[in-house]
mmCIF file of C-alpha atoms in Angstrom:
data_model
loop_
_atom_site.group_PDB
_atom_site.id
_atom_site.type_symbol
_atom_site.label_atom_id
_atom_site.label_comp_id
_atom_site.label_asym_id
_atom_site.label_seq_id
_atom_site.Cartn_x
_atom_site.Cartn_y
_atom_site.Cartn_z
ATOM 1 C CA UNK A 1 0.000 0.000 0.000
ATOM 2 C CA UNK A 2 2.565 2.682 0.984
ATOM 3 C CA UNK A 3 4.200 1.425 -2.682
ATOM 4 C CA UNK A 4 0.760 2.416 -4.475
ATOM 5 C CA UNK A 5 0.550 5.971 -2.559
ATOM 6 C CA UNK A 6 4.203 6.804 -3.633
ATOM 7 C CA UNK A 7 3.526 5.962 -7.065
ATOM 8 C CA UNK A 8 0.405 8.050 -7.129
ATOM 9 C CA UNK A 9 2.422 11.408 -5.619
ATOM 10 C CA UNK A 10 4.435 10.992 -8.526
ATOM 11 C CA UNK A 11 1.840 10.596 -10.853
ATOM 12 C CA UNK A 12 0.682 14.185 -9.664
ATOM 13 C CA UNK A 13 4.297 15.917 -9.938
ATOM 14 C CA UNK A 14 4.580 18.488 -12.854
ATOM 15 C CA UNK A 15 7.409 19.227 -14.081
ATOM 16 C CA UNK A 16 9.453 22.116 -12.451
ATOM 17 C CA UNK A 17 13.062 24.204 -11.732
ATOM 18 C CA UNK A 18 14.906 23.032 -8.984
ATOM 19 C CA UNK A 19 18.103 24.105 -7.307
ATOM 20 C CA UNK A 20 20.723 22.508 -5.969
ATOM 21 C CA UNK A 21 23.571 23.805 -3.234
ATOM 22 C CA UNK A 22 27.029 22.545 -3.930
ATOM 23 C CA UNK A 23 29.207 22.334 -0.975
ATOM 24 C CA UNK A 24 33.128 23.154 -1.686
ATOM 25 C CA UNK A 25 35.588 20.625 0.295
ATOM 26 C CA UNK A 26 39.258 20.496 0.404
ATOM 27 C CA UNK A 27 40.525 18.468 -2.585
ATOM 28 C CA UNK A 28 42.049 15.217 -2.494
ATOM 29 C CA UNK A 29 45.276 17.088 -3.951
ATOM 30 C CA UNK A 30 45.319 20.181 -1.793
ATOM 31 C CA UNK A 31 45.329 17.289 1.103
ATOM 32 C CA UNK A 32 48.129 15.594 -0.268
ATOM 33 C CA UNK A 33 50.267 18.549 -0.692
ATOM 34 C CA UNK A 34 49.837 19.133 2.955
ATOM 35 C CA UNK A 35 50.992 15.581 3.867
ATOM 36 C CA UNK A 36 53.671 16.230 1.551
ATOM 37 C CA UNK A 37 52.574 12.650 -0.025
ATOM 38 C CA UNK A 38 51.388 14.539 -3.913
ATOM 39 C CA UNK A 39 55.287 14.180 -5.308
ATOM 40 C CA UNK A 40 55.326 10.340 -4.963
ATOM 41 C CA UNK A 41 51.746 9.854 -5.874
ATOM 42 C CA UNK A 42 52.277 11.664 -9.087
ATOM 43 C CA UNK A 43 55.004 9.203 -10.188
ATOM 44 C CA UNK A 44 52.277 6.884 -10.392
ATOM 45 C CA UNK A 45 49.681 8.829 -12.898
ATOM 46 C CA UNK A 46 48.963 8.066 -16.393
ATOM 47 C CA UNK A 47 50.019 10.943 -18.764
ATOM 48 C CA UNK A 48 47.047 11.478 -20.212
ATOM 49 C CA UNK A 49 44.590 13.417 -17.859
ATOM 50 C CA UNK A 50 41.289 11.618 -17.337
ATOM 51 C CA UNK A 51 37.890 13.134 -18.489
ATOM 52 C CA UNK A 52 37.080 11.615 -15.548
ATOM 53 C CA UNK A 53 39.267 12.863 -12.871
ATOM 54 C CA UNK A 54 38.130 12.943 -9.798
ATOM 55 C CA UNK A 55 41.225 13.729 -7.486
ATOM 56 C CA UNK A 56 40.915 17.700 -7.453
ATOM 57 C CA UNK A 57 36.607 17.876 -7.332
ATOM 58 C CA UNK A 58 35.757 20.481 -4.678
ATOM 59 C CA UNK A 59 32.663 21.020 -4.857
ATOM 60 C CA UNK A 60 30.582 18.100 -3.644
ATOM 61 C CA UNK A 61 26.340 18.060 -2.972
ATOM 62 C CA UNK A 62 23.808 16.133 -0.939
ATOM 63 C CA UNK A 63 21.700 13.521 -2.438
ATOM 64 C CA UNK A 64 19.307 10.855 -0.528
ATOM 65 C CA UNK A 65 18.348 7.208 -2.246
ATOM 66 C CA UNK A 66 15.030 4.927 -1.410
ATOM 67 C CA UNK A 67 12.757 5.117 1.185
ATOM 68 C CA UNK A 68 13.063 6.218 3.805
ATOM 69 C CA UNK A 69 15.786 8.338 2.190
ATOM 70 C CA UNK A 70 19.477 7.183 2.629
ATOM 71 C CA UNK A 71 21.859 10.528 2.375
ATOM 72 C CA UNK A 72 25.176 10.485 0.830
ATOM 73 C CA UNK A 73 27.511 13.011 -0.289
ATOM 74 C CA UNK A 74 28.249 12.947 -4.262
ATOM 75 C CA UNK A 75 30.363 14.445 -6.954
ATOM 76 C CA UNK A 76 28.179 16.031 -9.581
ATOM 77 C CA UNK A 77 30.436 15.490 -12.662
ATOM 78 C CA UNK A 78 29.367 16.751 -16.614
ATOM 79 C CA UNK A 79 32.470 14.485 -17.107
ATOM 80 C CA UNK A 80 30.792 11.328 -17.025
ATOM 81 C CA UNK A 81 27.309 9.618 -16.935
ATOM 82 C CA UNK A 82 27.108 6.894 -14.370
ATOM 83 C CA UNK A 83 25.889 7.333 -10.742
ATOM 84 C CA UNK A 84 27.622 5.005 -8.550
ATOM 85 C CA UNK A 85 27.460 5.243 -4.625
ATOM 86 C CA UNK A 86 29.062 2.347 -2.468
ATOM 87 C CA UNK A 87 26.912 -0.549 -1.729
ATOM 88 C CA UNK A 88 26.200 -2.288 1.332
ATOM 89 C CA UNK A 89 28.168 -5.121 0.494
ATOM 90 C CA UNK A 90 31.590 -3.221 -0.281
ATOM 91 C CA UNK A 91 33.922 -3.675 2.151
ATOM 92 C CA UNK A 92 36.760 -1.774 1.192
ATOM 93 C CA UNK A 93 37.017 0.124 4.077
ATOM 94 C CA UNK A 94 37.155 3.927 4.315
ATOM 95 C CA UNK A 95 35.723 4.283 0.390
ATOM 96 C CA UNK A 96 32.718 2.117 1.525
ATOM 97 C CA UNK A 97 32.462 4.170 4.929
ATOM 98 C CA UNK A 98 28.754 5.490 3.643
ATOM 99 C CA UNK A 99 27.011 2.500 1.815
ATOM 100 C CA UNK A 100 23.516 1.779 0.273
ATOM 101 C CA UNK A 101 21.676 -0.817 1.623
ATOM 102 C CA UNK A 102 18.792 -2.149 -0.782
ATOM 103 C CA UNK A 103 17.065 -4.080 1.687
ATOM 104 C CA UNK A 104 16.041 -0.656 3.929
ATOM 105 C CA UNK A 105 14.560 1.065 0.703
ATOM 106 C CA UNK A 106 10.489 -0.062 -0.319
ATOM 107 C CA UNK A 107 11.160 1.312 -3.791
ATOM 108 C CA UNK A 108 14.269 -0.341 -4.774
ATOM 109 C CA UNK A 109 14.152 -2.488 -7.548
ATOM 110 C CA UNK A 110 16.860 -5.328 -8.449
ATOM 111 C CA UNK A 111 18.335 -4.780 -12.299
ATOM 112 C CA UNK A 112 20.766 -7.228 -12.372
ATOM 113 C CA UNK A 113 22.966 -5.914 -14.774
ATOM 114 C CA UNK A 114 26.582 -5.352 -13.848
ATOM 115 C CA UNK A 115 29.307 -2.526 -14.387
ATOM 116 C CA UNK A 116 32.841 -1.251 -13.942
ATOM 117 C CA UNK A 117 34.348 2.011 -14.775
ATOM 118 C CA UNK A 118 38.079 2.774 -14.830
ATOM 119 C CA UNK A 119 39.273 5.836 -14.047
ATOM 120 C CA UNK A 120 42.856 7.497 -15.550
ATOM 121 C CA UNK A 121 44.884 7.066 -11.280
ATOM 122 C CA UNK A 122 44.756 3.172 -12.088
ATOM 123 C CA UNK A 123 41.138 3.529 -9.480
ATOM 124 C CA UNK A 124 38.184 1.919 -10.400
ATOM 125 C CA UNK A 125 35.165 0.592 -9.552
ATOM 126 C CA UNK A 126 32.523 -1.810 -10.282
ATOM 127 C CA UNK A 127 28.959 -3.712 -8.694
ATOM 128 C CA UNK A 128 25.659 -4.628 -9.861
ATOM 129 C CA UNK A 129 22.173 -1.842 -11.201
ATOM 130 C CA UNK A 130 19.653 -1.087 -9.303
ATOM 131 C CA UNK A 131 16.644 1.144 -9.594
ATOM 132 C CA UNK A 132 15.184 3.338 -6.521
ATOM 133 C CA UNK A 133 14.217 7.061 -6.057
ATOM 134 C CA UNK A 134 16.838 9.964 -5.999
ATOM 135 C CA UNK A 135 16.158 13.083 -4.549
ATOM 136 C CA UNK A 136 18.753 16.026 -5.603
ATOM 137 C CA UNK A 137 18.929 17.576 -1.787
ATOM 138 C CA UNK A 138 18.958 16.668 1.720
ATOM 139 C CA UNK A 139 15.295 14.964 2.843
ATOM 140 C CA UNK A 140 14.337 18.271 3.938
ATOM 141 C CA UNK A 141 14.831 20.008 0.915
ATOM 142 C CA UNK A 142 12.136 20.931 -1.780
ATOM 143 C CA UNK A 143 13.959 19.234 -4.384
ATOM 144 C CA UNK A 144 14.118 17.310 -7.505
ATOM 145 C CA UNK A 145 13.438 13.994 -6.979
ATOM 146 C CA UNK A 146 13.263 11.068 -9.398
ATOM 147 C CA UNK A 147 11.661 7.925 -9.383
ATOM 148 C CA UNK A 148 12.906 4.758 -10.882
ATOM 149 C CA UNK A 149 16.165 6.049 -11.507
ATOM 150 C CA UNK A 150 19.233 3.523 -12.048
ATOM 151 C CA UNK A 151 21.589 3.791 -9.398
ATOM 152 C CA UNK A 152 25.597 1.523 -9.491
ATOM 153 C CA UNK A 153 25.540 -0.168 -6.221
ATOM 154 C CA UNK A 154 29.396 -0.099 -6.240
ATOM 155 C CA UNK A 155 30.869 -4.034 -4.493
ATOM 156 C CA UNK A 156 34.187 -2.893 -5.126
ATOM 157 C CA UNK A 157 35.782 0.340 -4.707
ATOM 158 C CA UNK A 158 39.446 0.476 -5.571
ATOM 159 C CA UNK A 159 42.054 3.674 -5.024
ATOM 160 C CA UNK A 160 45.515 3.551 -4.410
ATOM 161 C CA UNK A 161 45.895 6.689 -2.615
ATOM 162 C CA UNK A 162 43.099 6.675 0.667
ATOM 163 C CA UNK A 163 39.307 7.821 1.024
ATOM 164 C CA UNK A 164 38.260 10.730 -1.188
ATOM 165 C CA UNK A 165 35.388 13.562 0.675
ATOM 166 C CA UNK A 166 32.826 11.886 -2.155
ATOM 167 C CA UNK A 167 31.033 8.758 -1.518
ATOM 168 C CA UNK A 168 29.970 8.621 -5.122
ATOM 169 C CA UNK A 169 29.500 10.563 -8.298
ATOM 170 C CA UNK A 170 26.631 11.541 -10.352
ATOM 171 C CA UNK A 171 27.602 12.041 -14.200
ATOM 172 C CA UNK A 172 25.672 14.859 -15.925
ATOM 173 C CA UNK A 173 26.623 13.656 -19.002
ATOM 174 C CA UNK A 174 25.059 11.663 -22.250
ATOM 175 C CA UNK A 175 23.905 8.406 -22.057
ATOM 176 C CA UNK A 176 26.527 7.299 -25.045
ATOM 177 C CA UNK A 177 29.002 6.730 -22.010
ATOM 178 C CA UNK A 178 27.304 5.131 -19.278
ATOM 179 C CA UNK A 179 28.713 2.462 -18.718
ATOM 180 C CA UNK A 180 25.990 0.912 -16.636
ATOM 181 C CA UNK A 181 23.887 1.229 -20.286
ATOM 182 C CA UNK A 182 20.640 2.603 -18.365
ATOM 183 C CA UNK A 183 19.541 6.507 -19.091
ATOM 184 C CA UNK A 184 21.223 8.990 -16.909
ATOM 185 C CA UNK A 185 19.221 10.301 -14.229
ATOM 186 C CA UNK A 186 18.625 13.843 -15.703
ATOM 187 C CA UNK A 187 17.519 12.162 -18.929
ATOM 188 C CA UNK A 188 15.286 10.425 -16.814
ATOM 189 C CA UNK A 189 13.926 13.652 -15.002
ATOM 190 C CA UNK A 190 12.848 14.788 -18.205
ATOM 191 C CA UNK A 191 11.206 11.701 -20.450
ATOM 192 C CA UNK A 192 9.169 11.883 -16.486
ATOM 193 C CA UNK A 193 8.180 15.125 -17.297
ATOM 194 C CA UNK A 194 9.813 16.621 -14.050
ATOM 195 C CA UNK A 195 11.876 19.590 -15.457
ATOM 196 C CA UNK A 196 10.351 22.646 -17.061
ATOM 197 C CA UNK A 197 13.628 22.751 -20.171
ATOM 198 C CA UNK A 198 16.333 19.706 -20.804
ATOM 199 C CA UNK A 199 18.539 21.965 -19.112
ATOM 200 C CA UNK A 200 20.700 22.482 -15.840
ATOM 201 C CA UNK A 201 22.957 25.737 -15.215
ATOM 202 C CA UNK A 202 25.868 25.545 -13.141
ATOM 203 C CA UNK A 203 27.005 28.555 -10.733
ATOM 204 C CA UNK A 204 30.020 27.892 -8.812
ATOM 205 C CA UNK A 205 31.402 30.645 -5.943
ATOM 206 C CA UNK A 206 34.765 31.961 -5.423
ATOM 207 C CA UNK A 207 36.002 31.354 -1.902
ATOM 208 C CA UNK A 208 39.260 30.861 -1.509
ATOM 209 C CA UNK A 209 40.968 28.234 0.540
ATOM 210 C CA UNK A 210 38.128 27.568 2.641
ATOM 211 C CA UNK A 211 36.254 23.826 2.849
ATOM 212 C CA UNK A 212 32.859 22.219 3.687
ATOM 213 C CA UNK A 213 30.981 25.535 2.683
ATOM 214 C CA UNK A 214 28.490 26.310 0.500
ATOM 215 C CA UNK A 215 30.382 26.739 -3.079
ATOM 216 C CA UNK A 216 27.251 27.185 -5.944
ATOM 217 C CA UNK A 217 24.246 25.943 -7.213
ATOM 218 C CA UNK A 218 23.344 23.976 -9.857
ATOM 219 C CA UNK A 219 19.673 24.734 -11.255
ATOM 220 C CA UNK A 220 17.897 22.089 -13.073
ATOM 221 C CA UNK A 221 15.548 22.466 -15.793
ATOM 222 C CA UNK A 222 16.327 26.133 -16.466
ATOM 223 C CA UNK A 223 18.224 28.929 -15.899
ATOM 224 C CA UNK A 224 20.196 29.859 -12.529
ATOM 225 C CA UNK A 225 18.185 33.743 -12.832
ATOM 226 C CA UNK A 226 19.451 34.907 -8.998
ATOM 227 C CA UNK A 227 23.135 34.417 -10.061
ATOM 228 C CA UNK A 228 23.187 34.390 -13.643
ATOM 229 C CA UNK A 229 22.494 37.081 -16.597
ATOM 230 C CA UNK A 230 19.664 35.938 -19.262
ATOM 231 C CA UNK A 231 21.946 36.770 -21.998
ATOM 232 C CA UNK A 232 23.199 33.122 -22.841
ATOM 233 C CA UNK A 233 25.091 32.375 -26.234
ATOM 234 C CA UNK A 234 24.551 28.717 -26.855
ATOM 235 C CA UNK A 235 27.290 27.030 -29.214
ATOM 236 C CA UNK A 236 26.699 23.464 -30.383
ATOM 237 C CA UNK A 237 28.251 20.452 -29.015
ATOM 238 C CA UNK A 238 30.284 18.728 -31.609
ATOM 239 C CA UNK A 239 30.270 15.443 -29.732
ATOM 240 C CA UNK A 240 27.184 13.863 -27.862
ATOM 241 C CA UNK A 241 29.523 11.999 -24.971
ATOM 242 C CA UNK A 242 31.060 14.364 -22.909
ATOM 243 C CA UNK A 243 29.745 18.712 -23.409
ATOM 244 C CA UNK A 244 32.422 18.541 -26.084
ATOM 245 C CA UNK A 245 32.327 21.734 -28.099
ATOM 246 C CA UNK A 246 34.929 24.112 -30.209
ATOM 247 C CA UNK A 247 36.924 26.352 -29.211
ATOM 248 C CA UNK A 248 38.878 28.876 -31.575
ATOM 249 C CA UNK A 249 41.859 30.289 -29.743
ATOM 250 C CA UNK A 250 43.726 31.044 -26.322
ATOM 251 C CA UNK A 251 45.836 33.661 -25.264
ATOM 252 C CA UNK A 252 47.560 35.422 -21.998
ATOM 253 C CA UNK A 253 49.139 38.723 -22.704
ATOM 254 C CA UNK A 254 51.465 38.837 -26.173
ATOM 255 C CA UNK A 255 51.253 34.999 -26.314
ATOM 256 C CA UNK A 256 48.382 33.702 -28.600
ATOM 257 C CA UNK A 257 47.318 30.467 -30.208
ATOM 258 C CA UNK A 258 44.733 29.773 -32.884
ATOM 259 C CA UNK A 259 45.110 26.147 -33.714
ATOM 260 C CA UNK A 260 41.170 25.269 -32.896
ATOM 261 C CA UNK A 261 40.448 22.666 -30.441
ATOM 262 C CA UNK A 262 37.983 20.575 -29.455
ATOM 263 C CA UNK A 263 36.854 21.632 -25.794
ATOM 264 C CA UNK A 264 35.371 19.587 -22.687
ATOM 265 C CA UNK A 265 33.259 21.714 -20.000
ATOM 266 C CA UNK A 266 33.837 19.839 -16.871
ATOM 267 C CA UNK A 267 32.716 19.651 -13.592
ATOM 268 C CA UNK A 268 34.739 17.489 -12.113
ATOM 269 C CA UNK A 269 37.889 19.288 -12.530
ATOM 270 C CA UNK A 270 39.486 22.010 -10.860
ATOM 271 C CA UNK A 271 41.926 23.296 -12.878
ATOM 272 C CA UNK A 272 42.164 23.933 -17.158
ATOM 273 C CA UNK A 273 44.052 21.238 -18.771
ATOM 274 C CA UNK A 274 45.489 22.250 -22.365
ATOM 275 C CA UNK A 275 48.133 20.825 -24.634
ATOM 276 C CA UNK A 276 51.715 20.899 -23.551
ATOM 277 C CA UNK A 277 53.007 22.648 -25.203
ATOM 278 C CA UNK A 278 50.155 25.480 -25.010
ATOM 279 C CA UNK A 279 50.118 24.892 -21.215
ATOM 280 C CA UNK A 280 54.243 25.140 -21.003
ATOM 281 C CA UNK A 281 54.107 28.801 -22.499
ATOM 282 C CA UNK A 282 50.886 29.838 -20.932
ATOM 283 C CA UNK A 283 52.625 28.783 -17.314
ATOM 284 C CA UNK A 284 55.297 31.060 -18.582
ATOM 285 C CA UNK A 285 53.413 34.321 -19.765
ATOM 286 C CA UNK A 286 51.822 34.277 -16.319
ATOM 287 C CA UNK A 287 55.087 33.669 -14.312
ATOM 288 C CA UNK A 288 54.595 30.596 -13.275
ATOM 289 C CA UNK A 289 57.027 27.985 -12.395
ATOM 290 C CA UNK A 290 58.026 25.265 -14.234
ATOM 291 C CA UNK A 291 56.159 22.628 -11.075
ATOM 292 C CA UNK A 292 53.199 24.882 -11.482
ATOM 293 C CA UNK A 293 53.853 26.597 -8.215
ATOM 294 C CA UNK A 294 52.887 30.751 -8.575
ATOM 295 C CA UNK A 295 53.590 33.759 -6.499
ATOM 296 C CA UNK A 296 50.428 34.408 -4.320
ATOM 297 C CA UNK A 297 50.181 37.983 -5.586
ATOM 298 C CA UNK A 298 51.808 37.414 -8.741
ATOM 299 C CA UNK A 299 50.237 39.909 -11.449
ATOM 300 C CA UNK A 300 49.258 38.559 -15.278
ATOM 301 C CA UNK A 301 46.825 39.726 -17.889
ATOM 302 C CA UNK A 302 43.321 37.394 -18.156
ATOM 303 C CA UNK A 303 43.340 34.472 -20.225
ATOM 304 C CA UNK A 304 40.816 35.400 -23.202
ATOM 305 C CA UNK A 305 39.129 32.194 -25.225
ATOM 306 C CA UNK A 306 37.341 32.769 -28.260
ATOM 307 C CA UNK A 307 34.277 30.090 -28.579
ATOM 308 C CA UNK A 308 31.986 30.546 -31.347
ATOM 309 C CA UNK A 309 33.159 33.784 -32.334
ATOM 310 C CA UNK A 310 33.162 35.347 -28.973
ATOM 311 C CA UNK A 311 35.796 36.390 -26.451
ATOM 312 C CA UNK A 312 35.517 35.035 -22.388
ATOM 313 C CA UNK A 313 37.884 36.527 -20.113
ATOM 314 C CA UNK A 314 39.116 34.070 -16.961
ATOM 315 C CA UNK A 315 40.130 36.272 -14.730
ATOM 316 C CA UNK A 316 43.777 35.968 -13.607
ATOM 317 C CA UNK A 317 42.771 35.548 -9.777
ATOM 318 C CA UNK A 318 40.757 32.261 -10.851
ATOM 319 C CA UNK A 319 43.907 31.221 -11.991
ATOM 320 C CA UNK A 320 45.986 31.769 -8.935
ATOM 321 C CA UNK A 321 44.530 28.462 -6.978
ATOM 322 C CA UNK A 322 45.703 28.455 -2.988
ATOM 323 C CA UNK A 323 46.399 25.403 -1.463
ATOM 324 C CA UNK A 324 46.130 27.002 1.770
ATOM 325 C CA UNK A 325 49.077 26.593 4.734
ATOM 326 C CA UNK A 326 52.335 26.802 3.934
ATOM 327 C CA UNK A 327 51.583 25.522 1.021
ATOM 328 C CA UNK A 328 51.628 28.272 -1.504
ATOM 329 C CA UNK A 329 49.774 29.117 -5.050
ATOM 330 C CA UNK A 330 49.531 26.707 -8.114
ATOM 331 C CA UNK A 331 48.629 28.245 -11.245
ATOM 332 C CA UNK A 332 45.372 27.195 -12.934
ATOM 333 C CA UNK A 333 46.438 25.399 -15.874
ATOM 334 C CA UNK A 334 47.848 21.966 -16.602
ATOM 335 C CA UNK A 335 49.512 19.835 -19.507
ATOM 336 C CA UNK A 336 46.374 17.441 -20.560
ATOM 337 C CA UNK A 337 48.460 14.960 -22.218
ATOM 338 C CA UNK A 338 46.469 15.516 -25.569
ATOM 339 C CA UNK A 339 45.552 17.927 -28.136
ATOM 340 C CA UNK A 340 42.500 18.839 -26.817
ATOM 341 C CA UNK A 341 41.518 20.934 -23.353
ATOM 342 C CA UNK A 342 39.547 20.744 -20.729
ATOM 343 C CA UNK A 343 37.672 23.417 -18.948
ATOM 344 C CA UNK A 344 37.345 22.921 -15.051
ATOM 345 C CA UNK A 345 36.057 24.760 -11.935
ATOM 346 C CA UNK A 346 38.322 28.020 -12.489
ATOM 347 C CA UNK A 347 36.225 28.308 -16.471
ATOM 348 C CA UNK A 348 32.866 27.850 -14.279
ATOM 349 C CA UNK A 349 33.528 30.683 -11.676
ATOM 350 C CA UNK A 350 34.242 32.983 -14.492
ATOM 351 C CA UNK A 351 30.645 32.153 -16.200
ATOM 352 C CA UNK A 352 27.727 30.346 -15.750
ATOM 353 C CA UNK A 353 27.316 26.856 -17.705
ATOM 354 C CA UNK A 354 23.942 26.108 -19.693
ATOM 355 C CA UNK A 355 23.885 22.398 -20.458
ATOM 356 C CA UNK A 356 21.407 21.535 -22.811
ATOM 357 C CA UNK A 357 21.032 17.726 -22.782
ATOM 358 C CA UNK A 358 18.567 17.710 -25.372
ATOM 359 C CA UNK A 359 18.809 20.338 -28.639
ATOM 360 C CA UNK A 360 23.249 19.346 -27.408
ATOM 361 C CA UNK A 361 24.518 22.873 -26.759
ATOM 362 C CA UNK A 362 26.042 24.791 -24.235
ATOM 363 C CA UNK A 363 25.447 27.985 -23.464
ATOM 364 C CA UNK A 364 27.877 30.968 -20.969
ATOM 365 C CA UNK A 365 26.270 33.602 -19.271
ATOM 366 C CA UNK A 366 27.917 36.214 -17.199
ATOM 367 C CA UNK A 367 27.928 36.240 -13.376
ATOM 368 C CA UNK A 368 25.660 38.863 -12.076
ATOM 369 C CA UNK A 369 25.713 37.604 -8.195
#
């Protein structure tokens, strides 16, 4: 019976905007650096930077699963599709510290299918589908929440370098990449009819070296209109997997590039990853050291992209990241280990992100709050 009366309350939702508070945390990185452990662990990273990175993600948000609600803290992440949170049968410790457990929730469903997703530390991991009710929030929040969605119960969860803030993520992206072959949960929001628009803006804060406070929103099914100018310019994505789009050309001060490159918008990154080459002279023009490491105060014009015909300016402070301490600066961009870039927190706190899941766009707005 109480199955039948939550199936009904569904049946009445229409669809809606909904926001969602991100919380920033200290990265796994910034905590290494303290620990002085980061030289030794980066002797053990692939060269190629993963879309799917999850080692520098600071800003983290509540979601709950089943009924009653089950809360867990998540990774929202445009840089993948899955959602994956520890299950109750994991028992790897520290990563499984906050775990699922099916048999509490009336609306879980068994899938059966199984997954496992690799990520580019040599960390992965891997369990069985399921299907139960996500809410985007805490319980207490008026929030999106979505019925039947697929959820990874994760049995293993492997990383060679200690727990992570996260207890899952929850990919943003297109369904072409999940690798647990079900819809994505957004996708899902909208064939319910829950969201106004196939759309979902993220806002993310500047606040310095400060953790576990609020960092952003992101607003699902429409614009972000407290924090966020209606003047969006939409370009189109040129690949349906990731938000892959084009970008024309780069520069900092005198030193310019207009090669074209295809572009990833990602959450789930902190800094801007761009070729080596690009990222070697870049690191220069803004005084950087060769390591990365930056003068505090150090002074450097605004790195200016050109996407769709258009200039955005990234703001030189976004790319002076502290680590907080002793530790000093690092400046805000990285080799990728490919020809292509990726754009991470320090492009979001410069602009608004549109994602359009459906017409595949993205739009920038400018910050107005």
């Amino acid at each position: 019976m109480k199955l039948l009366i939550l199936l009904a309350l569904f049946g009445l939702t229409t669809a809606a905007v909904y926001q969602h508070q991100l919380i920033r945390v200290e990265s796994r990185k910034s905590r290494m650096i303290k620990e002085g452990t980061w030289e030794a662990y980066k002797l053990t990273k692939s060269g190629t930077q993963s879309l799917n990175d999850f080692d520098d993600a600071e800003y983290l948000a509540n979601i709950t699963v089943g009924t009653p609600p089950q809360s867990f803290l998540i990774q929202l992440d445009t840089g993948s599709s899955d959602f994956w949170i520890p299950d109750s049968s994991c028992t790897d410790g520290f990563a499984c510290r906050h775990a699922f457990d099916a048999n509490e929730s009336s609306t879980y469903v068994q899938n059966g299918k199984s997954w496992i997703i690799r990520y580019g530390d040599g960390s992965y991991s891997e369990g069985i589908v399921g299907e139960d009710t996500v809410r985007f929030g805490s319980p207490d929040d008026e929030a999106l929440v979505v019925p039947n969605s697929a959820i990874g119960q994760a049995t293993k969860v492997y990383s060679g370098i200690g727990p992570d803030a996260a207890d899952g993520i929850l990919g943003l992206a297109f369904p072409s990449i999940d690798e647990e072959k079900s819809d994505p949960i957004l996708f899902n929001a909208f064939k319910q009819g829950l969201l106004d628009k196939p759309i979902f803006t993220v806002y993310l804060q500047e606040r310095g070296p400060k953790k576990n406070v609020p960092g952003g929103f992101i607003t699902y099914g429409g614009l972000d209109t407290e924090h966020c100018s209606p003047d969006v310019d939409y370009v189109d994505l040129t690949s349906a997997t990731y938000y892959q789009f084009k970008m024309d050309s780069v520069s900092l001060g005198t030193t310019k590039f207009s090669d074209g490159w295809q572009v990833i918008s990602d959450t789930g990154t902190t800094m801007i990853y761009a070729p080596e080459e690009i990222s070697r002279q870049l690191t220069i023009a803004a005084g950087a050291k060769a390591d990365g490491s930056i003068d505090c105060n150090a002074s450097f014009d605004d790195l200016k992209l050109t996407i769709g015909g258009k200039e955005y300016s990234v703001p030189a402070k976004q790319l002076i990241l502290d680590e907080g301490g002793d530790n000093g600066c690092q400046f805000g961009i990285r080799p990728s280990g490919d020809s292509d870039w990726i754009l991470g927190d320090a492009w979001m706190r410069s602009y608004c992100n549109v994602f359009g899941f459906k017409d595949q766009n993205i739009g920038f707005a400018k910050i107005i709050a």
